[in-house]
Short mmCIF file of C-alpha atoms and ligand atoms in Angstrom, two decimals:
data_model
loop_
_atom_site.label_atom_id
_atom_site.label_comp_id
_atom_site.label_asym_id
_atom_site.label_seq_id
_atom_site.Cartn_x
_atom_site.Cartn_y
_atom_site.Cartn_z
CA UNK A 5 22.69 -0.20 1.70
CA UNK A 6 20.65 0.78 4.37
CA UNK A 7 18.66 -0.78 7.47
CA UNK A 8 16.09 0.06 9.79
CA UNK A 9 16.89 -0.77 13.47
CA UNK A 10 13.92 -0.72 15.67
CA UNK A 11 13.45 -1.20 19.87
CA UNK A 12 10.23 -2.80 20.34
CA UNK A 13 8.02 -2.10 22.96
CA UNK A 14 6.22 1.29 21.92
CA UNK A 15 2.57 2.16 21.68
CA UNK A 16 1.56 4.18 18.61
CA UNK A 17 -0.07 6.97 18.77
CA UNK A 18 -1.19 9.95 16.66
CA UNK A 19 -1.98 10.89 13.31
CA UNK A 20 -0.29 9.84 9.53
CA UNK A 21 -0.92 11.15 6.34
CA UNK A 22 -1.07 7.88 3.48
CA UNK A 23 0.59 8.95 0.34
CA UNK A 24 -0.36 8.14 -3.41
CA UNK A 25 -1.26 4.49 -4.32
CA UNK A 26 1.94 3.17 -6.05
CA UNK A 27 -0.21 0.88 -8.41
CA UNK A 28 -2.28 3.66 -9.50
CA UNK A 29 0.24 5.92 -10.39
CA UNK A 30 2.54 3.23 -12.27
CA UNK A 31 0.34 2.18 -14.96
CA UNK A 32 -1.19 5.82 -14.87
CA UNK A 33 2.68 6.94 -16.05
CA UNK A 34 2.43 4.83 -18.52
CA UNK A 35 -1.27 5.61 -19.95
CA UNK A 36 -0.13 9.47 -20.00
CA UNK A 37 2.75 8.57 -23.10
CA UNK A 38 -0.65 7.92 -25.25
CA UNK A 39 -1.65 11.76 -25.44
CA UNK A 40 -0.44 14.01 -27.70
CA UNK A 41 -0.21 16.31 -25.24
CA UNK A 42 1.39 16.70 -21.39
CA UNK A 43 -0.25 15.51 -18.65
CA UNK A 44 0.07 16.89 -14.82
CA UNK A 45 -0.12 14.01 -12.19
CA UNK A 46 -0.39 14.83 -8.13
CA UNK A 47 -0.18 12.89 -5.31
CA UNK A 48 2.45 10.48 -7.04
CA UNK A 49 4.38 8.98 -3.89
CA UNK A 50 8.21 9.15 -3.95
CA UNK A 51 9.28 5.79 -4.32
CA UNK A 52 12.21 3.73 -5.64
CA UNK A 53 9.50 2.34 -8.53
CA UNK A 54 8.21 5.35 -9.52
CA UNK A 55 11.61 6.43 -10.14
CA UNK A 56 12.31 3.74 -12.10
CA UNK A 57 8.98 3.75 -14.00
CA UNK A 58 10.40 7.60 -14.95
CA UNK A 59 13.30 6.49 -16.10
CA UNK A 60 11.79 3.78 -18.50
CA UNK A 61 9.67 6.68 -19.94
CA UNK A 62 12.57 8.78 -20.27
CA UNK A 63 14.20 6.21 -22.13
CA UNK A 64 11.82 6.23 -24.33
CA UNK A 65 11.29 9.39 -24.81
CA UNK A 66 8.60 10.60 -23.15
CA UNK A 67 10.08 13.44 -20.32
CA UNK A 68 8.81 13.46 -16.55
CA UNK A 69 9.63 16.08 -14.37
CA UNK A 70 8.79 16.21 -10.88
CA UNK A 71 6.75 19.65 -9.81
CA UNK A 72 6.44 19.64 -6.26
CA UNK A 73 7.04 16.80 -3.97
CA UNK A 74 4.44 14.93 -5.16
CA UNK A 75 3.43 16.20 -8.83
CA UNK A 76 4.94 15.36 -12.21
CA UNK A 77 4.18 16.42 -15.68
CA UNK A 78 4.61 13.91 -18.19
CA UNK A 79 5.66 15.24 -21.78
CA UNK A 80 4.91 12.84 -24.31
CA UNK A 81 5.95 14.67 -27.36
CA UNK A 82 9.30 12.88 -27.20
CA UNK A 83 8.24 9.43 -27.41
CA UNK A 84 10.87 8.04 -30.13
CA UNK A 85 11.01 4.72 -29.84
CA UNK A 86 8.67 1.05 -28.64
CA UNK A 87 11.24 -0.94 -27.28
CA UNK A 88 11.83 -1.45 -23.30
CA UNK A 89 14.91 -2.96 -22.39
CA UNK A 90 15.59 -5.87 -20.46
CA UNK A 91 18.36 -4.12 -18.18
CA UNK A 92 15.32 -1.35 -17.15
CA UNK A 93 12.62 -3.67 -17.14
CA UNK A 94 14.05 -6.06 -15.13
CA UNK A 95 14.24 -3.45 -12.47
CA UNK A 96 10.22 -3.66 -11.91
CA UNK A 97 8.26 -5.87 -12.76
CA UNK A 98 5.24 -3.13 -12.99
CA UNK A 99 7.38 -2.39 -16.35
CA UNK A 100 4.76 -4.84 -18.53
CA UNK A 101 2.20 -1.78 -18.41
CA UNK A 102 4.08 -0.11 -21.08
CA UNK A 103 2.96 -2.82 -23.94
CA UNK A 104 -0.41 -1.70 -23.94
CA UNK A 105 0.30 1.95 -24.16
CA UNK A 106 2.95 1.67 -26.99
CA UNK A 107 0.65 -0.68 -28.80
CA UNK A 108 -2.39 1.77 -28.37
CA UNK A 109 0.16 4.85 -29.11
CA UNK A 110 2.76 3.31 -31.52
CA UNK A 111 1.33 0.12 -32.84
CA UNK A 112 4.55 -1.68 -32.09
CA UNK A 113 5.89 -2.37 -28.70
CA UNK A 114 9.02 -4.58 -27.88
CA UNK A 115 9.10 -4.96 -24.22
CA UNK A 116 11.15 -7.48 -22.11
CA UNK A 117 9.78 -10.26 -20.34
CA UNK A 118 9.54 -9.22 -16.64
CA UNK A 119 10.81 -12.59 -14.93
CA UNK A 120 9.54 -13.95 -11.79
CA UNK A 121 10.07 -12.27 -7.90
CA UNK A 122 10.44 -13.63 -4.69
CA UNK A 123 6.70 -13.71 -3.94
CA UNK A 124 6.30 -16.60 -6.94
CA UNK A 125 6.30 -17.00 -11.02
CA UNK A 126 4.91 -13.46 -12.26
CA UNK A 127 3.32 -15.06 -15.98
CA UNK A 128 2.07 -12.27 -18.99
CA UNK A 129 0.17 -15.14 -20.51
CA UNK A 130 -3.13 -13.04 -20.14
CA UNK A 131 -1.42 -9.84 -21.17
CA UNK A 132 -0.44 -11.59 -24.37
CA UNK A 133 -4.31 -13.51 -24.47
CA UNK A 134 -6.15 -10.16 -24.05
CA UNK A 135 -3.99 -8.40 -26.89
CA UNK A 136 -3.62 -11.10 -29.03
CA UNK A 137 -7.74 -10.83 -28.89
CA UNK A 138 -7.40 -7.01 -30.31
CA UNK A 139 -5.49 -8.47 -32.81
CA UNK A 140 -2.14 -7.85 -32.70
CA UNK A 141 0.25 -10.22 -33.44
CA UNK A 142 2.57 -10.99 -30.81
CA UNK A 143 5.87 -13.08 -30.40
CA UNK A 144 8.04 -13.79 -27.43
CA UNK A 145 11.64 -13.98 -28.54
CA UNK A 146 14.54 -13.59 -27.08
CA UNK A 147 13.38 -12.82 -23.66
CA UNK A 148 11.00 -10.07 -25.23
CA UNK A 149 7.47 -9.48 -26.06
CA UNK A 150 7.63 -8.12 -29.38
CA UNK A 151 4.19 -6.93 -30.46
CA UNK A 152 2.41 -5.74 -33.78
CA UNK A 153 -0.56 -4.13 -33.72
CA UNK A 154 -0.75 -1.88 -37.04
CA UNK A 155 -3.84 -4.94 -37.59
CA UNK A 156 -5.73 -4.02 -34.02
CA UNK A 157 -9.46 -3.94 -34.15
CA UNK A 158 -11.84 -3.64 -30.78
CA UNK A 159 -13.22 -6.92 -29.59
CA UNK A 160 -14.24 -9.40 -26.78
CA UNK A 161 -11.83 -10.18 -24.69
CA UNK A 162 -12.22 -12.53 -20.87
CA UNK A 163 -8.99 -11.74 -18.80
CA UNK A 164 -9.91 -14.28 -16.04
CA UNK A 165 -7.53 -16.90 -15.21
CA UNK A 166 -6.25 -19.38 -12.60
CA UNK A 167 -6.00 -17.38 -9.74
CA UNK A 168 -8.88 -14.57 -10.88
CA UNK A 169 -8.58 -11.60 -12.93
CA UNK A 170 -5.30 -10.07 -13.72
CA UNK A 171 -4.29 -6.20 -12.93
CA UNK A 172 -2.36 -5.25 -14.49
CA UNK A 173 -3.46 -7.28 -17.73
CA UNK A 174 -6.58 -5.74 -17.69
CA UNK A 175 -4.43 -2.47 -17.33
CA UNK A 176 -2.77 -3.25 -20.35
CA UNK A 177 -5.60 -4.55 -22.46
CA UNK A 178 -7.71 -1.19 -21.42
CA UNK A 179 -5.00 1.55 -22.39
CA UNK A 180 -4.36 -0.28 -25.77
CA UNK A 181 -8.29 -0.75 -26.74
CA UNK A 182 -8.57 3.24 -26.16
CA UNK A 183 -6.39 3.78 -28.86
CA UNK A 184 -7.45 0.87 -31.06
CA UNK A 185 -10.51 1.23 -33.79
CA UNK A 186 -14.28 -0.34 -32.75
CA UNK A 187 -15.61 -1.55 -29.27
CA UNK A 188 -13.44 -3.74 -26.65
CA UNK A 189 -15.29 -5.80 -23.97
CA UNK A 190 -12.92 -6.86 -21.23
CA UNK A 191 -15.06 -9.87 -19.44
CA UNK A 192 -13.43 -11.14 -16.35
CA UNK A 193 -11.67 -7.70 -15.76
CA UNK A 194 -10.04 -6.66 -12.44
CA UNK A 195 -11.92 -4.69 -10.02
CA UNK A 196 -9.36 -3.34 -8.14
CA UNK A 197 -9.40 0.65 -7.64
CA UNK A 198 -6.20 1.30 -8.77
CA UNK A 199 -7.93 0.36 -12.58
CA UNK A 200 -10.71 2.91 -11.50
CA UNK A 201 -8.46 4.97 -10.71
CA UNK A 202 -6.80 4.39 -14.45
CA UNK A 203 -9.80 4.52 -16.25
CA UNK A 204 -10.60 8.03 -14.46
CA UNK A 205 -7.84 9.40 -15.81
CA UNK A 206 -7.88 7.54 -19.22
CA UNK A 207 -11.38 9.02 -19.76
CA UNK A 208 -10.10 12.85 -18.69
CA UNK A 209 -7.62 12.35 -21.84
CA UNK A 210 -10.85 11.52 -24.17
CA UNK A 211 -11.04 7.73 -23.54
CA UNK A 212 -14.88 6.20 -23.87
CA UNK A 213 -15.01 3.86 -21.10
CA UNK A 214 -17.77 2.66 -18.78
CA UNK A 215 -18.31 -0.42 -16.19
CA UNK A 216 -14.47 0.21 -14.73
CA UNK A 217 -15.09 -1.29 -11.25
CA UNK A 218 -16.79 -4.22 -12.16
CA UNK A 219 -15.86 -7.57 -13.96
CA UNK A 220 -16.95 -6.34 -17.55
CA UNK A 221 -15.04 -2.85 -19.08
CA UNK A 222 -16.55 -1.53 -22.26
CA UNK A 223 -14.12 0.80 -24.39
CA UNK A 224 -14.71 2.35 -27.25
CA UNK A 225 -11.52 3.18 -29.55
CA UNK A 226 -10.70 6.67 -30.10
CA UNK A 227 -8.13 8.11 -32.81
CA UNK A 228 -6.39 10.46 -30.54
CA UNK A 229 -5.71 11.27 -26.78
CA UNK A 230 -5.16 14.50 -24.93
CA UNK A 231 -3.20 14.93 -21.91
CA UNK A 232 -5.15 15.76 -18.63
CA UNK A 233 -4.51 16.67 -14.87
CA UNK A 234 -5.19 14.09 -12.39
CA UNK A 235 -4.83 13.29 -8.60
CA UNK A 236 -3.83 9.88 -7.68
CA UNK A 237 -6.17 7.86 -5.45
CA UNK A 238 -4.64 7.08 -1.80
CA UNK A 239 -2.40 4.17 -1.63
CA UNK A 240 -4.88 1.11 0.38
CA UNK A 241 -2.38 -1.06 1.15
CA UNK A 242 0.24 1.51 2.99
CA UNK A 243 -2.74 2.37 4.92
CA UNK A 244 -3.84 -0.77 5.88
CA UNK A 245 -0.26 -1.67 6.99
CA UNK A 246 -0.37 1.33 9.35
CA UNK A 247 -3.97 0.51 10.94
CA UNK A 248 -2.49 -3.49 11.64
CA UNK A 249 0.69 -1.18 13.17
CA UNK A 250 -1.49 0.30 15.22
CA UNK A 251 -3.27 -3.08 16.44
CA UNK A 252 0.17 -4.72 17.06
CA UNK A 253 1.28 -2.22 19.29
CA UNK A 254 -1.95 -1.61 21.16
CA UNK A 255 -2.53 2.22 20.38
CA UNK A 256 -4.24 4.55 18.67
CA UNK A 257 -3.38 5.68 15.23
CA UNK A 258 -5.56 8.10 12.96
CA UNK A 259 -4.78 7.60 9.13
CA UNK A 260 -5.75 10.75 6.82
CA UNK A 261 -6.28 10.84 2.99
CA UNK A 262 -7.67 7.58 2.46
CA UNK A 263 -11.14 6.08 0.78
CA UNK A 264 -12.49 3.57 3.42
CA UNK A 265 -14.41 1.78 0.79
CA UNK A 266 -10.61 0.91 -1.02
CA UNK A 267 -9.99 -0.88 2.76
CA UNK A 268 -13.21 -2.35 3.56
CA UNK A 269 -11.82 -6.20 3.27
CA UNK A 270 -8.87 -5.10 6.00
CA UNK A 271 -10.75 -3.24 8.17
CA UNK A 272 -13.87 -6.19 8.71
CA UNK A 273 -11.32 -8.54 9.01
CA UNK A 274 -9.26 -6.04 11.93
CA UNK A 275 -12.96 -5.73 13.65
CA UNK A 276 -13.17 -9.20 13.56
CA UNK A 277 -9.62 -9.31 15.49
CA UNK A 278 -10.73 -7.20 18.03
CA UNK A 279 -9.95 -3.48 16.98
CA UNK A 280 -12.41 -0.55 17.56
CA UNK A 281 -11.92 1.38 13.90
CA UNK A 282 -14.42 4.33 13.00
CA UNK A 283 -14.24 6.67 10.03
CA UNK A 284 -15.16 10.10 8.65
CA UNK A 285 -14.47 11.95 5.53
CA UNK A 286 -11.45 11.04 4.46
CA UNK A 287 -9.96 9.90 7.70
CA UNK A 288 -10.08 6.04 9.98
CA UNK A 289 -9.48 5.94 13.38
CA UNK A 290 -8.19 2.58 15.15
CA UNK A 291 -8.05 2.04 18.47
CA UNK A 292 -7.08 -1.32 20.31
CA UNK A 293 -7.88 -1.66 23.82
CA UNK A 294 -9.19 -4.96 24.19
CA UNK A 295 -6.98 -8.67 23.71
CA UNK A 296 -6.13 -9.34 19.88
CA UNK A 297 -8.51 -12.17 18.49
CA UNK A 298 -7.28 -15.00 15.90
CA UNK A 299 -8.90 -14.47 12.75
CA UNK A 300 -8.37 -16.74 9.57
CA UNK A 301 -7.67 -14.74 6.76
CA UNK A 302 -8.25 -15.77 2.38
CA UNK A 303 -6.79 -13.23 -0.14
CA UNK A 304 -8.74 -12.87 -2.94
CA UNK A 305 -8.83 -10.44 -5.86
CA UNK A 306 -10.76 -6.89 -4.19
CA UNK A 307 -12.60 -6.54 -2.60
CA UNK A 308 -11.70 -9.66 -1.32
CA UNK A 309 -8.95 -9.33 1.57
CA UNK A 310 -5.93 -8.00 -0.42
CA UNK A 311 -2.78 -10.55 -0.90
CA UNK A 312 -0.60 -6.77 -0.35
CA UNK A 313 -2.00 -7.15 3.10
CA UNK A 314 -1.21 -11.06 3.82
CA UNK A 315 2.14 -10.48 5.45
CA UNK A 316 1.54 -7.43 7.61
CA UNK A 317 -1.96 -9.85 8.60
CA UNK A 318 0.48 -12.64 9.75
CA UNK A 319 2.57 -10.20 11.65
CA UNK A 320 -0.66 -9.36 13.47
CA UNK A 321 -1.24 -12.98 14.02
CA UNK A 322 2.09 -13.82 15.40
CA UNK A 323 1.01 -11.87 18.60
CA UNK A 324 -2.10 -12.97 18.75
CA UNK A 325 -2.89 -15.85 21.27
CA UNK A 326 -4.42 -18.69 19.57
CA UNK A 327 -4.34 -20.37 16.07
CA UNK A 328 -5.24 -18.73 12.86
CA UNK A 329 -4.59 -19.83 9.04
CA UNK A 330 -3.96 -17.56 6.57
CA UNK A 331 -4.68 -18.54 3.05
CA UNK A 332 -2.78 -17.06 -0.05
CA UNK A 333 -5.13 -17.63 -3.28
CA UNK A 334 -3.47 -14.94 -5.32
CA UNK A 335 0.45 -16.04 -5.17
CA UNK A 336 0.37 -19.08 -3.54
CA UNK A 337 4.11 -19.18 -2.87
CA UNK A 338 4.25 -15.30 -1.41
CA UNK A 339 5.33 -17.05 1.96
CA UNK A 340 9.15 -15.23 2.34
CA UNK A 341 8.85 -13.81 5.37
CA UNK A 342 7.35 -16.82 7.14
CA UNK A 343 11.19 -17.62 7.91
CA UNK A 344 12.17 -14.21 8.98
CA UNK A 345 8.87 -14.31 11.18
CA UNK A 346 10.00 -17.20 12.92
CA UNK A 347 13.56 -15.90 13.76
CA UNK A 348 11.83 -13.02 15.38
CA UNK A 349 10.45 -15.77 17.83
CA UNK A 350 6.89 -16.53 16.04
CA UNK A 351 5.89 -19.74 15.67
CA UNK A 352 4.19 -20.26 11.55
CA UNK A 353 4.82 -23.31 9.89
CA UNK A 354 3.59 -23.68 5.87
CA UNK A 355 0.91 -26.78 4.59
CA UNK A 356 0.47 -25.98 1.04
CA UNK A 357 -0.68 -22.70 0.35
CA UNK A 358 -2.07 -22.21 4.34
CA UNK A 359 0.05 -20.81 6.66
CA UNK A 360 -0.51 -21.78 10.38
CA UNK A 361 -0.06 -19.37 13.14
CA UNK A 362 0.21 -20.38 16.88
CA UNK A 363 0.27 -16.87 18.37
CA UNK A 364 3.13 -15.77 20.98
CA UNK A 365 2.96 -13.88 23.50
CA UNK A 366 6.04 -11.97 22.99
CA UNK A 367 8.82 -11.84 20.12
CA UNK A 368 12.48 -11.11 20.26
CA UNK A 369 14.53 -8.91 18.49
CA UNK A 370 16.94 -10.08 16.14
CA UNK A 371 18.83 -9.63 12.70
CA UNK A 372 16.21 -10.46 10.00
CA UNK A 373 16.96 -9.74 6.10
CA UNK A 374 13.47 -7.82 3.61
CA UNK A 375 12.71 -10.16 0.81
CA UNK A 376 10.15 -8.45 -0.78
CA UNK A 377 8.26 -5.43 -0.41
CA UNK A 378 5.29 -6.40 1.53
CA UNK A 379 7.66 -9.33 3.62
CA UNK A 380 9.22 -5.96 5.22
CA UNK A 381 6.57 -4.42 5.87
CA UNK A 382 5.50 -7.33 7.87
CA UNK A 383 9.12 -6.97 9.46
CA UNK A 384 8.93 -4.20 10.39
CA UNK A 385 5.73 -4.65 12.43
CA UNK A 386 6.88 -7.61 13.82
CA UNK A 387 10.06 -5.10 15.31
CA UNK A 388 7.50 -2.98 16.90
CA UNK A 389 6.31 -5.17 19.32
CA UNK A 390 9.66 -7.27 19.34
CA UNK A 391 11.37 -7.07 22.96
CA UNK A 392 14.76 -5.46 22.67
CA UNK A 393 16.37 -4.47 19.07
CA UNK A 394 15.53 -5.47 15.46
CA UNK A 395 17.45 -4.80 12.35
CA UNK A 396 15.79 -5.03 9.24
CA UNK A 397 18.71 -5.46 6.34
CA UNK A 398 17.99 -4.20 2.90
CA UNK A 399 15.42 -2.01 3.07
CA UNK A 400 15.60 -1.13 -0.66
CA UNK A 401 12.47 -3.59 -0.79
CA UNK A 402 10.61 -1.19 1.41
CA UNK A 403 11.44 1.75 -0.67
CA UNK A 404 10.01 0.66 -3.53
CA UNK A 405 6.66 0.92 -1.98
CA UNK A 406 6.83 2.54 1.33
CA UNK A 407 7.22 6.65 1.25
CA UNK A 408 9.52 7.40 4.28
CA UNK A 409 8.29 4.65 6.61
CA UNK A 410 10.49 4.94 9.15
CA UNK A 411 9.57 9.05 9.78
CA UNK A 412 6.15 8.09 9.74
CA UNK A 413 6.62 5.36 12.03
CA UNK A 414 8.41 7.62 14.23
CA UNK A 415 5.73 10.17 14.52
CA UNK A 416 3.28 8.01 15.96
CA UNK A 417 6.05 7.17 18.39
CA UNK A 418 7.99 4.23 17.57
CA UNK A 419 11.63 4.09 18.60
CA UNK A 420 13.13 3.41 14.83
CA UNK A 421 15.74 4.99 12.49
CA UNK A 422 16.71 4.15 9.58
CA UNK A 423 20.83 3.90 9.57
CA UNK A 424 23.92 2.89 6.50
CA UNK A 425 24.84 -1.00 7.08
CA UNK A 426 28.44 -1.78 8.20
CA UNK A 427 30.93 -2.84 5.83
CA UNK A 428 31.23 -6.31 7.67
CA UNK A 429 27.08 -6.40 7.24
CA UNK A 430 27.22 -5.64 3.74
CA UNK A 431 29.57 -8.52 3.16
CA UNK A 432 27.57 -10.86 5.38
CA UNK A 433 24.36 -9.93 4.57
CA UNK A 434 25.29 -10.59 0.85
CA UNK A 435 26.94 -14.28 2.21
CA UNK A 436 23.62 -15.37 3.79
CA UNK A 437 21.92 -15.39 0.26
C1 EPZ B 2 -0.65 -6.16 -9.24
O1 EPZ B 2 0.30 -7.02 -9.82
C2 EPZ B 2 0.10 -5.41 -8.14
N1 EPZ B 2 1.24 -4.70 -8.71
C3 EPZ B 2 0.61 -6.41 -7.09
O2 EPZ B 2 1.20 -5.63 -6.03
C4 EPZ B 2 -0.58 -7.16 -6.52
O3 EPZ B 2 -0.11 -8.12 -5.59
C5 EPZ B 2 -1.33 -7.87 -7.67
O4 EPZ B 2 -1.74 -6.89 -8.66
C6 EPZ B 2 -2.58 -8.60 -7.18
O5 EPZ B 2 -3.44 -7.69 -6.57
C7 EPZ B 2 1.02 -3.57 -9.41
O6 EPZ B 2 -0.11 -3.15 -9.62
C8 EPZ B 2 2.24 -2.86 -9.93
P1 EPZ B 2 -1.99 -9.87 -11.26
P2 EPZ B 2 -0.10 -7.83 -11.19
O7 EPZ B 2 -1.73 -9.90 -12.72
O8 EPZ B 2 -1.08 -7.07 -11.98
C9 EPZ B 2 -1.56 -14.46 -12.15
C10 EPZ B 2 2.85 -4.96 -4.51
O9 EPZ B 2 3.29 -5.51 -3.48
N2 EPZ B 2 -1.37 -14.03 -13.53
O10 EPZ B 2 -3.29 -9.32 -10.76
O11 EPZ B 2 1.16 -8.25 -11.81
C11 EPZ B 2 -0.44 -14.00 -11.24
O12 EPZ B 2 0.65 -14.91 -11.29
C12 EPZ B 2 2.60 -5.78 -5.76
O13 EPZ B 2 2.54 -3.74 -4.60
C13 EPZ B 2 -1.37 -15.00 -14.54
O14 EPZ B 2 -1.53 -16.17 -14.27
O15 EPZ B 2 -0.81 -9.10 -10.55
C14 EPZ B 2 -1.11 -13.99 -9.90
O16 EPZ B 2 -1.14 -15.31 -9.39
C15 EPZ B 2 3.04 -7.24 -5.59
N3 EPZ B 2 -1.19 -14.61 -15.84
C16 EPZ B 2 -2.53 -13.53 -10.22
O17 EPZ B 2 -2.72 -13.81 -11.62
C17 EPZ B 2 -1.03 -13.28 -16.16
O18 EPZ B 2 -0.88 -12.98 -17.37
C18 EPZ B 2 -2.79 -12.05 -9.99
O19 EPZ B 2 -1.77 -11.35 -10.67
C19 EPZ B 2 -1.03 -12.32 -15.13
C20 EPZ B 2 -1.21 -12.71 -13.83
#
């Protein structure tokens, strides 16, 4: 395994390109086994989960190869079989987009149940809700979803639930009602642009759908689906994390190839902190020249303030003299790196779902261990500014979301590599959990 050791203490400066938007191009992998034909994807980031999303579809059949860098063409001709097994699925949790697909494509789909993460219980019961609506007759057994849907018909469907709409539901409940007979209504659906994004490619493969973007999808069921071409929107939250870099550290950071409406939550909220941001085209500027402000911050589904960004926020805090709270409405127990925070010298302390941040002055560097993906991201940042050395220990999290972090990172001028742990870490590391 690897870590990332990082001296704190530099200002960033210069330009980074954002890759591809991880949960764009996941459930778009999926979607593109419902054509009968190939599909070419570009601007797919090179991550741990798309690799494992690849794999899954190779499993079943359906053949990805990667292009260029950041291209693949997905071959679904040799889709052979509906079931996705527990030892792959368990790998990603992002995995439960292929039941909608397989039911649209197949009309059978046997899919393991992805289990809970770190960041809190991770329930399908409105993936199951919004199918079970279309009709098909689902069963959990086993540890698996095992799904019928030779019976589907199009229908109404609301997708809200406890903590808002559901992404990856409505995902799943969109890619099978292209594929299923009559009209499907999603109410309650998730606005998020990453389901744009989706339906903008569903509807270049022949899908009929309108209102994606808002709470209430319409689709209307098609018999067949053709593969397309299709460029994956930029990746929000990897840019937002490198704009709150930027703030930490006091520079000035310029982030290219990204849609400054997908950020607009992260960006009021980093005015509101105190940082000069300005945008063109394709392209935001930050600056930050004057103190850092306290700022309470409440996720909420987009375009509320993004829980992806509610870690790297509370780095920001940390630094920031005063007292915020931030507010997690989305996973209410996504509070991992709180701990790691504090051994980095920041002072947080939990009530409820409401963290409470007394900003410090400085931090201090010191051994802290990733949890999740988004927890080392906020890690990482929290290194930046850290006096002396950081080590950030298994940075596998960050790989599943984060393209080559640590070379960005470095070209704006941080003092960070990326280096193999010691055999005495690896056996210590593993200890401490
Ligand atoms: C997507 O997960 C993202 N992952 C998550 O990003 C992101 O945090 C989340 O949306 C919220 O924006 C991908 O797109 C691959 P949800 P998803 O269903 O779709 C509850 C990252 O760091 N819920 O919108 O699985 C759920 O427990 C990852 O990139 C139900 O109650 O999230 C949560 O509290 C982490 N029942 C809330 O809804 C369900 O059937 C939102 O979850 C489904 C969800």
């Amino acid at each position: 395994m690897d870590k990332i050791v990082i001296r704190g203490g530099q200002k960033l400066s210069g330009s980074v390109r954002i890759s591809g938007a991880k949960n764009s191009a996941l459930p778009i992998l999926a979607a593109a086994m419902m054509a009968d034909s190939p599909s070419i994807l570009h601007n797919v980031p090179a991550l741990k989960d798309i690799q494992t999303m690849m794999e899954v579809l190779g499993f079943l059949g359906v053949q990805c190869e990667k292009m260029e860098p950041n291209s693949v063409r997905v071959d679904p001709n040799g889709l052979h079989q509906f079931k996705a097994p527990y030892n792959l699925v368990r790998r990603m949790r992002a995995s439960v987009s292929l039941l909608g697909p397989l039911l649209g494509k197949f009309k059978r789909a046997v899919v393991s149940m992805p289990g809970g993460c770190v960041i809190g219980p991770r329930p399908i019961d409105l993936h199951i809700k919004g199918l079970s609506a279309l009709n098909a007759k689902i069963q959990v057994e086993h540890g698996y979803v095992v799904a019928d849907g030779t019976s589907m018909r199009g229908s109404d469907v609301f997708l809200g639930g406890r903590f808002g709409s559901s992404v990856l539901a409505t995902a799943n409940v969109m890619m099978a009602a292209c594929l299923t007979p009559g009209v499907t209504t999603l109410e309650s659906a998730a606005c998020e642009p990453e389901i744009v994004d989706l339906a903008q490619f569903l509807k270049k493969m022949g899908a009929q759908i309108e209102g994606e973007g808002t709470h209430v999808i319409r689709i209307e069921g098609q018999t067949s689906l053709k593969g397309a071409e299709h460029t994956v929107i930029p990746d929000r939250i990897e840019a937002g994390t490198y704009l709150i870099a930027g703030a930490m550290t006091g520079g000035r950071v310029e982030i290219q190839n990204v849609h400054y409406r997908h950020l607009f939550a992260v960006i009021d909220k980093l005015r509101e902190a105190g940082a000069y941001i300005e945008s063109r085209q394709d392209t935001i500027t930050l600056r930050q020249e004057d103190p850092l402000k306290v700022v309470d911050v409440i996720t909420l589904p987009y375009p509320g303030f993004p829980t992806d960004m509610q870690a790297q926020m509370m780095a920001l805090m940390s630094i920031t003299d005063g007292i915020s709270v931030i507010t997690e409405k989305i996973y209410p127990e996504r509070f991992m790196h709180i701990s790691e925070l504090n051994r980095l010298g920041a002072k947080i302390s939990l009530e409820g779902s409401s963290a409470v941040i007394v900003g410090r002055k400085k931090l201090s560097g010191a051994q802290v261990m990733a949890s999740d993906l988004r927890a080392s991201a906020a890690l990482i940042l929290a290194g930046l500014v850290a006096e002396g050395e950081t080590q950030v220990h298994r940075v596998y999290h960050l790989d599943r979301g984060y393209e080559r972090i640590e070379e960005k990172l470095r070209k704006l001028g941080a003092d960070i590599e990326r280096v193999p742990e010691t055999q005495e870490e690896k056996v210590t590391v593993g200890e401490e959990l």
